[in-house]
Amino acid sequence: MRVWRAAVAAGRGIRWYFGALMGDDAYRTYVAHQQRHHPERETPTERQFWRDRMDDQDRNPGARCC
């Protein structure tokens, strides 16, 4: 049972790592920041957030390879 719990914990850690790496939690992080620091502003929808984020990356590619 102990090995099983360790394997599940490792799996969750790997899932979290790749999710964070790919930006899966970016919208949640953004919303939390907006609510904490700018509660008077209207929070965009998740769809609008991703659209704006992709547009910004296209305008400013930075260190991306593609």
PDB file of C-alpha atoms in Angstrom, residues 1-4 10-11 14 17-18 20 22 26 28-29 31-32 35 41-42 44-45 54 61 66:
ATOM      1  CA  MET A   1       0.000   0.000   0.000  1.00  0.00           C
ATOM      2  CA  ARG A   2       2.870   2.351   0.795  1.00  0.00           C
ATOM      3  CA  VAL A   3       4.396   1.844  -2.656  1.00  0.00           C
ATOM      4  CA  TRP A   4       1.015   2.546  -4.259  1.00  0.00           C
ATOM      5  CA  ALA A  10       4.706  10.783  -8.034  1.00  0.00           C
ATOM      6  CA  GLY A  11       2.081  10.644 -10.773  1.00  0.00           C
ATOM      7  CA  ILE A  14       4.469  14.706 -12.810  1.00  0.00           C
ATOM      8  CA  TYR A  17       4.793  19.714 -13.477  1.00  0.00           C
ATOM      9  CA  PHE A  18       3.745  19.208 -17.079  1.00  0.00           C
ATOM     10  CA  ALA A  20       2.499  24.085 -15.141  1.00  0.00           C
ATOM     11  CA  MET A  22       2.339  23.911 -20.588  1.00  0.00           C
ATOM     12  CA  ALA A  26      -2.273  30.200 -16.290  1.00  0.00           C
ATOM     13  CA  ARG A  28      -6.524  30.410 -12.727  1.00  0.00           C
ATOM     14  CA  THR A  29      -3.327  32.157 -11.661  1.00  0.00           C
ATOM     15  CA  VAL A  31      -7.814  35.353 -12.139  1.00  0.00           C
ATOM     16  CA  ALA A  32      -6.412  34.991  -8.616  1.00  0.00           C
ATOM     17  CA  GLN A  35      -9.028  39.460  -7.781  1.00  0.00           C
ATOM     18  CA  ARG A  41     -11.484  45.463 -13.027  1.00  0.00           C
ATOM     19  CA  GLU A  42     -13.689  43.064 -14.928  1.00  0.00           C
ATOM     20  CA  PRO A  44     -11.983  38.508 -19.007  1.00  0.00           C
ATOM     21  CA  THR A  45     -13.399  35.127 -19.899  1.00  0.00           C
ATOM     22  CA  MET A  54      -1.622  34.005 -27.969  1.00  0.00           C
ATOM     23  CA  PRO A  61       8.045  35.994 -29.774  1.00  0.00           C
ATOM     24  CA  CYS A  66       8.803  28.826 -33.510  1.00  0.00           C
TER      25      CYS A  66
END
